[in-house]
Amino acid sequence: MTSLPVVNQPPHRCGALLDHLSRRMRLRSESVLAPLGLRPRHLIALTVLRDLGGSSQQDLAKILEMDGTNVVGLLNDLETENLIERRRSPVDRRRHVVELTDVGVKLLVRAEFALAAVEDEVLRGLSDEQRETLYELLHQATSKTEAEACTEAVTRPTC
């Protein structure tokens, strides 16, 4: 009887699983955001504006890692729905300051509530403790990238 050579198993790689999980999360998220009139990019912009308490259009473009022209289109969408307000900066009249409106805050809360239900559905195989561990690990994995992005945004000569 010939024995097969022992082949070492490669270490577990999670890229494919993360991609599958993110696709499931994205598809379900898009389906609950659509009835609210939002797309994921709208939600991200609203969240950033809430967390920052407002922002200049240029800073928002850097944070969102979007071209300025695309940010203007995104903000036009949000302004049309009265979710944001753009005003001239009192410090520099050449710049616009972007802030959430009360309507924007209320819609963001509704969207986050709907997305929490999506997260519960997609991650239903995990306990609360496992979800917290997953969150901490994902936060740790992305924190260096986020810190580097923030540093780049601050140190670029166009800032």
mmCIF file of C-alpha atoms in Angstrom:
data_model
loop_
_atom_site.group_PDB
_atom_site.id
_atom_site.type_symbol
_atom_site.label_atom_id
_atom_site.label_comp_id
_atom_site.label_asym_id
_atom_site.label_seq_id
_atom_site.Cartn_x
_atom_site.Cartn_y
_atom_site.Cartn_z
ATOM 1 C CA MET A 1 0.000 0.000 0.000
ATOM 2 C CA THR A 2 1.440 3.362 -1.061
ATOM 3 C CA SER A 3 0.885 6.246 1.272
ATOM 4 C CA LEU A 4 0.207 9.702 -0.045
ATOM 5 C CA PRO A 5 2.673 12.422 0.847
ATOM 6 C CA VAL A 6 1.598 14.656 3.691
ATOM 7 C CA VAL A 7 0.779 18.074 2.343
ATOM 8 C CA ASN A 8 0.785 20.929 4.782
ATOM 9 C CA GLN A 9 -2.446 22.857 4.698
ATOM 10 C CA PRO A 10 -1.957 26.514 3.821
ATOM 11 C CA PRO A 11 -2.872 28.916 6.589
ATOM 12 C CA HIS A 12 -6.466 30.045 6.582
ATOM 13 C CA ARG A 13 -6.983 33.082 4.403
ATOM 14 C CA CYS A 14 -10.051 35.187 4.995
ATOM 15 C CA GLY A 15 -10.090 37.417 1.912
ATOM 16 C CA ALA A 16 -12.646 35.318 0.046
ATOM 17 C CA LEU A 17 -14.849 35.024 3.147
ATOM 18 C CA LEU A 18 -14.667 38.760 3.791
ATOM 19 C CA ASP A 19 -15.542 39.420 0.163
ATOM 20 C CA HIS A 20 -18.535 37.067 0.368
ATOM 21 C CA LEU A 21 -19.691 38.599 3.648
ATOM 22 C CA SER A 22 -19.286 42.139 2.333
ATOM 23 C CA ARG A 23 -21.272 41.284 -0.802
ATOM 24 C CA ARG A 24 -24.122 39.895 1.303
ATOM 25 C CA MET A 25 -24.012 42.938 3.558
ATOM 26 C CA ARG A 26 -23.875 45.348 0.607
ATOM 27 C CA LEU A 27 -26.786 43.738 -1.268
ATOM 28 C CA ARG A 28 -29.037 43.708 1.798
ATOM 29 C CA SER A 29 -27.955 47.224 2.773
ATOM 30 C CA GLU A 30 -28.744 48.586 -0.673
ATOM 31 C CA SER A 31 -32.185 46.962 -0.519
ATOM 32 C CA VAL A 32 -33.087 48.718 2.767
ATOM 33 C CA LEU A 33 -31.525 52.055 1.792
ATOM 34 C CA ALA A 34 -33.312 52.302 -1.574
ATOM 35 C CA PRO A 35 -36.804 52.864 -0.081
ATOM 36 C CA LEU A 36 -35.282 55.705 1.949
ATOM 37 C CA GLY A 37 -33.956 57.283 -1.254
ATOM 38 C CA LEU A 38 -30.341 56.638 -0.246
ATOM 39 C CA ARG A 39 -27.411 54.912 -1.824
ATOM 40 C CA PRO A 40 -24.403 53.691 0.175
ATOM 41 C CA ARG A 41 -22.324 56.700 -0.875
ATOM 42 C CA HIS A 42 -25.053 59.022 0.409
ATOM 43 C CA LEU A 43 -25.078 57.204 3.740
ATOM 44 C CA ILE A 44 -21.303 57.440 4.087
ATOM 45 C CA ALA A 45 -21.319 61.181 3.363
ATOM 46 C CA LEU A 46 -24.157 61.804 5.825
ATOM 47 C CA THR A 47 -22.365 59.757 8.495
ATOM 48 C CA VAL A 48 -19.099 61.638 7.990
ATOM 49 C CA LEU A 49 -20.873 64.984 8.159
ATOM 50 C CA ARG A 50 -22.667 63.986 11.348
ATOM 51 C CA ASP A 51 -19.472 62.703 12.954
ATOM 52 C CA LEU A 52 -17.466 65.797 11.975
ATOM 53 C CA GLY A 53 -20.233 68.289 12.725
ATOM 54 C CA GLY A 54 -19.894 69.595 9.169
ATOM 55 C CA SER A 55 -17.009 69.929 6.749
ATOM 56 C CA SER A 56 -15.684 71.928 3.857
ATOM 57 C CA GLN A 57 -16.347 70.395 0.444
ATOM 58 C CA GLN A 58 -12.594 69.977 -0.107
ATOM 59 C CA ASP A 59 -12.062 68.187 3.196
ATOM 60 C CA LEU A 60 -15.078 65.993 2.526
ATOM 61 C CA ALA A 61 -13.632 65.017 -0.869
ATOM 62 C CA LYS A 62 -10.383 64.002 0.824
ATOM 63 C CA ILE A 63 -12.096 62.034 3.579
ATOM 64 C CA LEU A 64 -14.369 60.235 1.096
ATOM 65 C CA GLU A 65 -11.411 59.761 -1.270
ATOM 66 C CA MET A 66 -13.478 61.144 -4.132
ATOM 67 C CA ASP A 67 -12.734 63.582 -6.900
ATOM 68 C CA GLY A 68 -14.060 67.063 -6.135
ATOM 69 C CA THR A 69 -16.396 66.975 -9.133
ATOM 70 C CA ASN A 70 -17.967 63.724 -7.935
ATOM 71 C CA VAL A 71 -18.394 65.162 -4.436
ATOM 72 C CA VAL A 72 -20.266 68.125 -5.909
ATOM 73 C CA GLY A 73 -22.655 65.700 -7.643
ATOM 74 C CA LEU A 74 -23.103 63.729 -4.432
ATOM 75 C CA LEU A 75 -23.796 66.904 -2.465
ATOM 76 C CA ASN A 76 -26.227 68.086 -5.148
ATOM 77 C CA ASP A 77 -28.201 64.845 -4.639
ATOM 78 C CA LEU A 78 -28.260 65.343 -0.873
ATOM 79 C CA GLU A 79 -29.101 69.035 -1.101
ATOM 80 C CA THR A 80 -31.996 68.376 -3.488
ATOM 81 C CA GLU A 81 -33.534 66.154 -0.797
ATOM 82 C CA ASN A 82 -32.860 68.801 1.900
ATOM 83 C CA LEU A 83 -30.497 66.412 3.733
ATOM 84 C CA ILE A 84 -27.555 68.817 3.740
ATOM 85 C CA GLU A 85 -26.992 72.537 3.508
ATOM 86 C CA ARG A 86 -24.037 74.271 1.860
ATOM 87 C CA ARG A 87 -23.058 77.723 3.025
ATOM 88 C CA ARG A 88 -20.138 79.996 2.355
ATOM 89 C CA SER A 89 -17.475 79.729 5.007
ATOM 90 C CA PRO A 90 -17.427 82.843 7.198
ATOM 91 C CA VAL A 91 -13.627 82.454 7.418
ATOM 92 C CA ASP A 92 -12.935 81.934 3.708
ATOM 93 C CA ARG A 93 -15.707 83.035 1.336
ATOM 94 C CA ARG A 94 -14.208 80.901 -1.464
ATOM 95 C CA ARG A 95 -15.088 77.720 0.427
ATOM 96 C CA HIS A 96 -18.386 76.035 1.190
ATOM 97 C CA VAL A 97 -19.181 74.482 4.551
ATOM 98 C CA VAL A 98 -21.456 71.454 4.362
ATOM 99 C CA GLU A 99 -23.702 70.498 7.277
ATOM 100 C CA LEU A 100 -26.542 68.090 7.887
ATOM 101 C CA THR A 101 -30.043 69.480 8.120
ATOM 102 C CA ASP A 102 -32.560 68.234 10.681
ATOM 103 C CA VAL A 103 -34.146 66.219 7.863
ATOM 104 C CA GLY A 104 -30.745 64.672 7.126
ATOM 105 C CA VAL A 105 -30.170 63.746 10.767
ATOM 106 C CA LYS A 106 -33.597 62.078 11.014
ATOM 107 C CA LEU A 107 -33.117 60.125 7.786
ATOM 108 C CA LEU A 108 -29.649 59.016 8.882
ATOM 109 C CA VAL A 109 -31.112 57.649 12.129
ATOM 110 C CA ARG A 110 -33.758 55.720 10.165
ATOM 111 C CA ALA A 111 -31.102 54.351 7.802
ATOM 112 C CA GLU A 112 -28.861 53.261 10.667
ATOM 113 C CA PHE A 113 -31.791 51.508 12.337
ATOM 114 C CA ALA A 114 -32.563 49.649 9.093
ATOM 115 C CA LEU A 115 -28.894 48.748 8.648
ATOM 116 C CA ALA A 116 -28.706 47.376 12.201
ATOM 117 C CA ALA A 117 -31.443 44.908 11.224
ATOM 118 C CA VAL A 118 -29.435 43.948 8.124
ATOM 119 C CA GLU A 119 -26.350 43.373 10.246
ATOM 120 C CA ASP A 120 -28.372 41.196 12.629
ATOM 121 C CA GLU A 121 -29.615 39.168 9.669
ATOM 122 C CA VAL A 122 -26.253 38.743 7.949
ATOM 123 C CA LEU A 123 -24.347 38.002 11.171
ATOM 124 C CA ARG A 124 -27.048 35.875 12.806
ATOM 125 C CA GLY A 125 -24.597 32.952 13.052
ATOM 126 C CA LEU A 126 -22.482 34.872 15.568
ATOM 127 C CA SER A 127 -23.162 35.517 19.232
ATOM 128 C CA ASP A 128 -23.065 39.067 20.599
ATOM 129 C CA GLU A 129 -19.598 38.379 22.013
ATOM 130 C CA GLN A 130 -18.370 37.053 18.666
ATOM 131 C CA ARG A 131 -19.783 40.109 16.884
ATOM 132 C CA GLU A 132 -17.925 42.388 19.277
ATOM 133 C CA THR A 133 -14.710 40.420 18.650
ATOM 134 C CA LEU A 134 -15.282 40.637 14.890
ATOM 135 C CA TYR A 135 -15.807 44.387 15.168
ATOM 136 C CA GLU A 136 -12.626 44.823 17.213
ATOM 137 C CA LEU A 137 -10.579 42.740 14.769
ATOM 138 C CA LEU A 138 -11.942 44.583 11.730
ATOM 139 C CA HIS A 139 -11.349 47.929 13.438
ATOM 140 C CA GLN A 140 -7.786 46.893 14.238
ATOM 141 C CA ALA A 141 -7.194 45.706 10.670
ATOM 142 C CA THR A 142 -8.463 48.990 9.209
ATOM 143 C CA SER A 143 -7.180 51.477 11.785
ATOM 144 C CA LYS A 144 -3.691 51.762 10.333
ATOM 145 C CA THR A 145 -5.124 52.333 6.873
ATOM 146 C CA GLU A 146 -7.509 54.987 8.218
ATOM 147 C CA ALA A 147 -4.719 56.700 10.159
ATOM 148 C CA GLU A 148 -2.519 56.760 7.070
ATOM 149 C CA ALA A 149 -5.373 58.188 4.987
ATOM 150 C CA CYS A 150 -5.992 60.925 7.564
ATOM 151 C CA THR A 151 -2.291 61.771 7.683
ATOM 152 C CA GLU A 152 -2.124 61.961 3.899
ATOM 153 C CA ALA A 153 -5.207 64.201 3.760
ATOM 154 C CA VAL A 154 -3.679 66.597 6.280
ATOM 155 C CA THR A 155 -0.166 66.687 4.795
ATOM 156 C CA ARG A 156 -1.052 67.077 1.123
ATOM 157 C CA PRO A 157 -0.040 70.491 -0.187
ATOM 158 C CA THR A 158 -3.532 71.064 -1.609
ATOM 159 C CA CYS A 159 -5.166 70.944 1.836
#
